[in-house]
Amino acid sequence: MRGAGGRAGFYVGLGLALASSAFIGGSFILKKKGLLRLCRRGRARAGQGGHAYLQEWLWWAGLLCMGVGEAANFAAYVFAPATLVTPLGALSVLVSAVLSSTFLNEQLNVHGKIGCILSILGSTVMVIHAPQEEEVSSLESMEEKLKDPGFIVFAVCVLVSSLLLIFVAGPRYGQSNVLVYVLVCSAIGSLSVSCVKGLGIALKELFSGKPVLKEPLGWVLLVCLLICISVQINYLNKALDIFNTSVVTPIYYVLFTTAVMMCSAILFKEWQHMVLDNIIGTISGFLTIVSGIFLLHTFRDMPFTPNLLPLFLQQGRADLRASWRSADRHQSCQHQPLLPSENKGSQSTEEEEEEEGESV
Protein backbone atom coordinates (compact mmCIF):
# COMPACT_ATOMS: atom_id res chain seq x y z
CA MET A 1 0.00 0.00 0.00
CA ARG A 2 1.07 3.58 -0.60
CA GLY A 3 1.98 5.79 2.29
CA ALA A 4 0.48 9.22 2.86
CA GLY A 5 3.14 10.96 0.78
CA GLY A 6 2.98 8.36 -1.96
CA ARG A 7 -0.82 8.54 -2.05
CA ALA A 8 -0.73 12.33 -2.29
CA GLY A 9 1.81 12.17 -5.11
CA PHE A 10 -0.33 9.58 -6.88
CA TYR A 11 -3.37 11.85 -6.79
CA VAL A 12 -1.29 14.80 -7.99
CA GLY A 13 -0.07 12.74 -10.94
CA LEU A 14 -3.61 11.55 -11.67
CA GLY A 15 -4.93 15.11 -11.63
CA LEU A 16 -2.14 16.28 -13.93
CA ALA A 17 -2.84 13.42 -16.36
CA LEU A 18 -6.55 14.25 -16.47
CA ALA A 19 -5.81 17.97 -16.90
CA SER A 20 -3.39 17.11 -19.70
CA SER A 21 -6.09 15.17 -21.55
CA ALA A 22 -8.56 18.03 -21.15
CA PHE A 23 -6.13 20.69 -22.44
CA ILE A 24 -4.85 18.59 -25.34
CA GLY A 25 -8.38 17.57 -26.38
CA GLY A 26 -9.56 21.18 -26.21
CA SER A 27 -6.55 22.42 -28.19
CA PHE A 28 -7.68 20.51 -31.29
CA ILE A 29 -11.08 22.23 -31.13
CA LEU A 30 -9.59 25.71 -30.80
CA LYS A 31 -7.20 25.11 -33.68
CA LYS A 32 -9.99 23.74 -35.86
CA LYS A 33 -12.28 26.69 -35.13
CA GLY A 34 -9.45 29.08 -35.99
CA LEU A 35 -8.84 27.33 -39.30
CA LEU A 36 -12.58 27.37 -40.10
CA ARG A 37 -12.72 31.11 -39.45
CA LEU A 38 -9.87 31.64 -41.89
CA CYS A 39 -11.66 29.48 -44.46
CA ARG A 40 -14.84 31.56 -44.17
CA ARG A 41 -12.80 34.72 -44.72
CA GLY A 42 -11.34 33.27 -47.92
CA ARG A 43 -7.76 33.12 -46.64
CA ALA A 44 -5.26 30.54 -47.89
CA ARG A 45 -5.81 27.22 -46.15
CA ALA A 46 -3.07 25.36 -44.30
CA GLY A 47 -3.58 22.28 -46.49
CA GLN A 48 -2.77 24.42 -49.52
CA GLY A 49 0.47 25.73 -48.04
CA GLY A 50 -0.93 28.89 -46.44
CA HIS A 51 0.24 30.25 -43.09
CA ALA A 52 -2.55 32.72 -42.38
CA TYR A 53 -3.38 30.77 -39.23
CA LEU A 54 -0.39 32.45 -37.59
CA GLN A 55 -2.50 35.63 -37.49
CA GLU A 56 -5.52 33.92 -35.89
CA TRP A 57 -5.78 34.22 -32.10
CA LEU A 58 -7.90 31.07 -31.79
CA TRP A 59 -5.13 29.01 -33.36
CA TRP A 60 -2.60 30.46 -30.93
CA ALA A 61 -4.97 29.73 -28.04
CA GLY A 62 -5.11 26.13 -29.21
CA LEU A 63 -1.33 25.99 -29.40
CA LEU A 64 -1.09 27.39 -25.88
CA CYS A 65 -3.53 24.76 -24.61
CA MET A 66 -1.46 22.08 -26.32
CA GLY A 67 1.69 23.34 -24.59
CA VAL A 68 -0.02 23.42 -21.19
CA GLY A 69 -1.34 19.90 -21.74
CA GLU A 70 2.04 18.51 -22.71
CA ALA A 71 3.67 20.20 -19.72
CA ALA A 72 1.05 18.69 -17.41
CA ASN A 73 1.62 15.29 -19.00
CA PHE A 74 5.37 15.70 -18.50
CA ALA A 75 4.85 16.51 -14.83
CA ALA A 76 2.39 13.63 -14.36
CA TYR A 77 5.15 11.10 -15.08
CA VAL A 78 7.07 12.45 -12.10
CA PHE A 79 4.29 11.70 -9.61
CA ALA A 80 2.34 8.75 -11.03
CA PRO A 81 3.35 5.44 -12.67
CA ALA A 82 3.77 5.53 -16.44
CA THR A 83 1.43 2.53 -16.66
CA LEU A 84 -1.33 4.85 -15.43
CA VAL A 85 -0.38 8.13 -17.14
CA THR A 86 0.10 6.78 -20.66
CA PRO A 87 -3.28 4.99 -21.05
CA LEU A 88 -5.09 8.04 -19.67
CA GLY A 89 -3.85 9.93 -22.71
CA ALA A 90 -6.74 8.28 -24.55
CA LEU A 91 -9.10 10.64 -22.73
CA SER A 92 -7.82 13.50 -24.90
CA VAL A 93 -9.36 11.70 -27.89
CA LEU A 94 -12.62 11.40 -25.97
CA VAL A 95 -12.59 15.10 -25.00
CA SER A 96 -11.88 16.09 -28.59
CA ALA A 97 -14.73 13.91 -29.91
CA VAL A 98 -17.27 15.27 -27.43
CA LEU A 99 -16.28 18.91 -27.91
CA SER A 100 -16.25 18.59 -31.70
CA SER A 101 -19.83 17.30 -31.65
CA THR A 102 -20.80 20.26 -29.44
CA PHE A 103 -18.88 23.19 -30.94
CA LEU A 104 -18.06 22.01 -34.48
CA ASN A 105 -21.39 20.30 -35.28
CA GLU A 106 -19.60 17.06 -36.08
CA GLN A 107 -21.81 14.01 -35.69
CA LEU A 108 -20.93 11.53 -32.95
CA ASN A 109 -22.70 8.31 -33.98
CA VAL A 110 -23.75 5.43 -31.79
CA HIS A 111 -20.38 3.70 -32.16
CA GLY A 112 -18.59 6.86 -31.02
CA LYS A 113 -20.81 7.28 -27.97
CA ILE A 114 -20.27 3.65 -26.97
CA GLY A 115 -16.53 4.16 -27.48
CA CYS A 116 -16.56 7.21 -25.19
CA ILE A 117 -18.37 5.26 -22.47
CA LEU A 118 -15.93 2.35 -22.78
CA SER A 119 -12.94 4.71 -22.57
CA ILE A 120 -14.28 6.29 -19.38
CA LEU A 121 -15.00 2.88 -17.82
CA GLY A 122 -11.57 1.53 -18.77
CA SER A 123 -9.81 4.60 -17.38
CA THR A 124 -11.72 4.28 -14.10
CA VAL A 125 -10.77 0.62 -13.77
CA MET A 126 -7.10 1.42 -14.45
CA VAL A 127 -7.09 4.17 -11.82
CA ILE A 128 -8.59 1.81 -9.24
CA HIS A 129 -6.06 -0.96 -9.98
CA ALA A 130 -3.05 1.26 -10.77
CA PRO A 131 0.32 -0.37 -10.05
CA GLN A 132 2.79 0.91 -7.50
CA GLU A 133 6.24 1.69 -8.85
CA GLU A 134 9.48 1.55 -6.88
CA GLU A 135 10.21 5.05 -5.65
CA VAL A 136 12.92 6.88 -7.59
CA SER A 137 13.70 10.21 -5.95
CA SER A 138 17.19 11.06 -7.25
CA LEU A 139 19.35 10.79 -10.34
CA GLU A 140 21.59 8.33 -8.50
CA SER A 141 18.74 5.88 -8.00
CA MET A 142 17.63 6.51 -11.59
CA GLU A 143 21.12 5.64 -12.77
CA GLU A 144 20.97 2.37 -10.83
CA LYS A 145 17.66 1.55 -12.53
CA LEU A 146 19.13 2.23 -15.97
CA LYS A 147 22.04 -0.13 -15.22
CA ASP A 148 19.67 -3.00 -14.46
CA PRO A 149 20.41 -5.96 -16.78
CA GLY A 150 16.73 -6.43 -17.58
CA PHE A 151 16.36 -2.87 -18.82
CA ILE A 152 19.61 -3.05 -20.79
CA VAL A 153 18.37 -6.17 -22.60
CA PHE A 154 15.03 -4.46 -23.27
CA ALA A 155 16.69 -1.28 -24.62
CA VAL A 156 19.02 -3.28 -26.88
CA CYS A 157 16.07 -5.27 -28.26
CA VAL A 158 14.16 -2.05 -28.93
CA LEU A 159 17.09 -0.42 -30.74
CA VAL A 160 17.93 -3.51 -32.83
CA SER A 161 14.32 -4.13 -33.83
CA SER A 162 13.84 -0.44 -34.69
CA LEU A 163 16.93 -0.45 -36.91
CA LEU A 164 15.69 -3.59 -38.67
CA LEU A 165 12.29 -2.00 -39.22
CA ILE A 166 13.81 1.22 -40.55
CA PHE A 167 16.48 -0.17 -42.87
CA VAL A 168 15.16 -3.64 -43.79
CA ALA A 169 11.37 -3.75 -43.48
CA GLY A 170 10.76 -0.07 -44.22
CA PRO A 171 11.94 0.01 -47.86
CA ARG A 172 10.08 -3.25 -48.64
CA TYR A 173 6.84 -3.07 -46.70
CA GLY A 174 6.58 0.48 -45.35
CA GLN A 175 4.26 1.62 -48.15
CA SER A 176 1.87 -1.32 -47.79
CA ASN A 177 1.91 -2.37 -44.12
CA VAL A 178 0.83 0.13 -41.46
CA LEU A 179 2.63 -1.77 -38.69
CA VAL A 180 6.15 -1.01 -39.94
CA TYR A 181 6.38 2.71 -39.17
CA VAL A 182 3.94 2.56 -36.25
CA LEU A 183 6.07 -0.10 -34.55
CA VAL A 184 9.11 2.17 -34.87
CA CYS A 185 7.23 5.05 -33.22
CA SER A 186 5.91 2.84 -30.44
CA ALA A 187 9.19 1.13 -29.61
CA ILE A 188 11.21 4.34 -29.56
CA GLY A 189 8.39 6.06 -27.66
CA SER A 190 8.78 3.66 -24.75
CA LEU A 191 12.37 4.86 -24.31
CA SER A 192 11.30 8.51 -24.58
CA VAL A 193 8.88 8.06 -21.65
CA SER A 194 11.74 6.71 -19.54
CA CYS A 195 13.81 9.77 -20.45
CA VAL A 196 10.91 12.04 -19.48
CA LYS A 197 10.67 10.30 -16.12
CA GLY A 198 14.38 10.83 -15.48
CA LEU A 199 14.29 14.48 -16.55
CA GLY A 200 11.32 15.09 -14.26
CA ILE A 201 13.34 13.76 -11.34
CA ALA A 202 16.24 15.99 -12.36
CA LEU A 203 13.98 19.06 -12.41
CA LYS A 204 12.66 18.24 -8.95
CA GLU A 205 16.22 18.07 -7.63
CA LEU A 206 17.11 21.28 -9.45
CA PHE A 207 14.25 23.20 -7.83
CA SER A 208 15.25 21.81 -4.44
CA GLY A 209 18.71 23.39 -4.82
CA LYS A 210 20.84 20.38 -5.76
CA PRO A 211 23.65 20.84 -8.36
CA VAL A 212 21.91 18.77 -11.01
CA LEU A 213 23.44 20.67 -13.94
CA LYS A 214 26.82 19.12 -13.11
CA GLU A 215 25.41 15.60 -13.38
CA PRO A 216 26.10 14.05 -16.82
CA LEU A 217 23.08 11.75 -16.62
CA GLY A 218 20.61 14.63 -16.92
CA TRP A 219 22.22 15.85 -20.15
CA VAL A 220 22.39 12.32 -21.54
CA LEU A 221 18.68 11.87 -20.87
CA LEU A 222 17.91 15.20 -22.55
CA VAL A 223 19.86 14.29 -25.70
CA CYS A 224 18.24 10.84 -25.82
CA LEU A 225 14.80 12.40 -25.41
CA LEU A 226 15.36 14.80 -28.32
CA ILE A 227 16.56 11.95 -30.55
CA CYS A 228 13.62 9.71 -29.60
CA ILE A 229 11.05 12.47 -30.18
CA SER A 230 12.59 13.31 -33.56
CA VAL A 231 12.37 9.67 -34.66
CA GLN A 232 8.81 9.39 -33.39
CA ILE A 233 7.61 12.51 -35.22
CA ASN A 234 9.36 11.51 -38.44
CA TYR A 235 7.92 8.02 -38.72
CA LEU A 236 4.51 8.93 -37.35
CA ASN A 237 4.20 11.57 -40.08
CA LYS A 238 5.20 8.93 -42.65
CA ALA A 239 2.50 6.58 -41.39
CA LEU A 240 -0.13 9.35 -41.42
CA ASP A 241 0.88 10.41 -44.92
CA ILE A 242 0.47 6.88 -46.32
CA PHE A 243 -2.48 5.48 -44.33
CA ASN A 244 -5.77 6.86 -43.01
CA THR A 245 -5.82 8.54 -39.62
CA SER A 246 -8.67 6.28 -38.47
CA VAL A 247 -6.33 3.31 -39.01
CA VAL A 248 -3.09 4.77 -37.66
CA THR A 249 -4.44 6.38 -34.47
CA PRO A 250 -5.91 3.30 -32.69
CA ILE A 251 -3.03 1.04 -33.75
CA TYR A 252 -0.45 3.57 -32.59
CA TYR A 253 -2.24 4.05 -29.26
CA VAL A 254 -2.36 0.31 -28.57
CA LEU A 255 1.25 -0.41 -29.55
CA PHE A 256 2.68 2.70 -27.88
CA THR A 257 0.84 2.12 -24.60
CA THR A 258 1.82 -1.57 -24.59
CA ALA A 259 5.48 -0.70 -25.15
CA VAL A 260 5.43 1.92 -22.38
CA MET A 261 3.80 -0.50 -19.95
CA MET A 262 6.44 -3.12 -20.71
CA CYS A 263 9.29 -0.63 -20.33
CA SER A 264 7.92 0.73 -17.05
CA ALA A 265 7.36 -2.77 -15.68
CA ILE A 266 11.01 -3.64 -16.39
CA LEU A 267 12.59 -0.32 -15.37
CA PHE A 268 10.51 0.66 -12.31
CA LYS A 269 9.29 -2.81 -11.28
CA GLU A 270 5.68 -1.58 -11.31
CA TRP A 271 4.17 -5.07 -11.53
CA GLN A 272 6.47 -6.79 -9.05
CA HIS A 273 4.34 -6.25 -5.92
CA MET A 274 0.89 -6.29 -7.57
CA VAL A 275 -1.65 -8.90 -6.50
CA LEU A 276 -3.54 -10.92 -9.07
CA ASP A 277 -6.78 -8.91 -8.97
CA ASN A 278 -4.89 -5.63 -9.61
CA ILE A 279 -3.05 -7.20 -12.54
CA ILE A 280 -6.32 -8.45 -14.04
CA GLY A 281 -7.96 -5.08 -13.38
CA THR A 282 -5.15 -3.12 -15.05
CA ILE A 283 -5.14 -5.35 -18.14
CA SER A 284 -8.94 -5.33 -18.32
CA GLY A 285 -9.08 -1.55 -18.05
CA PHE A 286 -6.47 -1.16 -20.76
CA LEU A 287 -8.30 -3.54 -23.11
CA THR A 288 -11.56 -1.66 -22.44
CA ILE A 289 -9.91 1.63 -23.41
CA VAL A 290 -8.53 -0.02 -26.54
CA SER A 291 -12.02 -1.19 -27.50
CA GLY A 292 -13.43 2.29 -26.93
CA ILE A 293 -10.76 4.00 -29.02
CA PHE A 294 -11.25 1.42 -31.77
CA LEU A 295 -15.00 2.09 -31.92
CA LEU A 296 -14.53 5.85 -31.72
CA HIS A 297 -12.08 6.02 -34.63
CA THR A 298 -12.84 3.12 -36.92
CA PHE A 299 -16.60 3.63 -37.25
CA ARG A 300 -16.82 7.40 -36.82
CA ASP A 301 -17.91 7.96 -40.46
CA MET A 302 -20.32 5.02 -40.58
CA PRO A 303 -24.00 5.94 -40.11
CA PHE A 304 -25.97 3.64 -37.86
CA THR A 305 -29.12 2.49 -39.67
CA PRO A 306 -31.53 -0.40 -38.98
CA ASN A 307 -30.11 -2.18 -42.04
CA LEU A 308 -26.85 -2.71 -40.12
CA LEU A 309 -28.62 -4.84 -37.53
CA PRO A 310 -28.31 -8.64 -37.75
CA LEU A 311 -31.06 -10.45 -39.65
CA PHE A 312 -32.69 -11.91 -36.55
CA LEU A 313 -32.89 -8.43 -34.99
CA GLN A 314 -34.32 -7.01 -38.22
CA GLN A 315 -36.94 -9.77 -38.23
CA GLY A 316 -37.75 -9.11 -34.60
CA ARG A 317 -38.02 -5.39 -35.36
CA ALA A 318 -40.44 -6.11 -38.22
CA ASP A 319 -42.52 -8.41 -36.00
CA LEU A 320 -42.59 -5.78 -33.27
CA ARG A 321 -43.72 -3.12 -35.74
CA ALA A 322 -46.46 -5.43 -37.02
CA SER A 323 -47.65 -6.12 -33.47
CA TRP A 324 -47.72 -2.37 -32.77
CA ARG A 325 -49.85 -1.79 -35.86
CA SER A 326 -52.30 -4.56 -34.93
CA ALA A 327 -52.50 -3.17 -31.40
CA ASP A 328 -53.24 0.29 -32.78
CA ARG A 329 -56.01 -1.11 -34.98
CA HIS A 330 -57.46 -3.04 -32.06
CA GLN A 331 -57.32 0.06 -29.88
CA SER A 332 -59.08 2.15 -32.56
CA CYS A 333 -61.82 -0.49 -32.78
CA GLN A 334 -62.28 -0.38 -29.02
CA HIS A 335 -62.76 3.37 -29.09
CA GLN A 336 -65.53 3.27 -31.74
CA PRO A 337 -68.98 4.49 -30.52
CA LEU A 338 -71.24 1.86 -28.95
CA LEU A 339 -74.39 3.05 -30.86
CA PRO A 340 -73.24 3.71 -34.41
CA SER A 341 -76.79 3.64 -35.82
CA GLU A 342 -77.92 6.44 -33.54
CA ASN A 343 -74.91 8.52 -34.46
CA LYS A 344 -75.53 7.89 -38.10
CA GLY A 345 -79.17 8.89 -37.63
CA SER A 346 -78.25 12.06 -35.86
CA GLN A 347 -75.66 12.84 -38.52
CA SER A 348 -78.23 12.31 -41.31
CA THR A 349 -80.76 14.53 -39.44
CA GLU A 350 -78.19 17.28 -39.14
CA GLU A 351 -77.36 17.00 -42.85
CA GLU A 352 -81.05 17.24 -43.79
CA GLU A 353 -81.49 20.37 -41.66
CA GLU A 354 -78.44 21.95 -43.31
CA GLU A 355 -79.86 21.20 -46.80
CA GLU A 356 -83.25 22.73 -45.87
CA GLY A 357 -81.53 25.84 -44.58
CA GLU A 358 -79.59 26.19 -47.82
CA SER A 359 -82.71 25.74 -49.94
CA VAL A 360 -84.50 28.48 -47.98
XYZ file of C-alpha atoms in Angstrom, residues 17 56 60 115 132 142 181 200 222 264 280 295 312:
13
model
C -2.836 13.419 -16.362
C -5.521 33.925 -35.888
C -2.599 30.460 -30.927
C -16.526 4.161 -27.484
C 2.790 0.908 -7.499
C 17.627 6.509 -11.593
C 6.379 2.709 -39.171
C 11.325 15.094 -14.258
C 17.907 15.204 -22.546
C 7.915 0.732 -17.047
C -6.318 -8.446 -14.040
C -15.002 2.088 -31.920
C -32.687 -11.910 -36.545
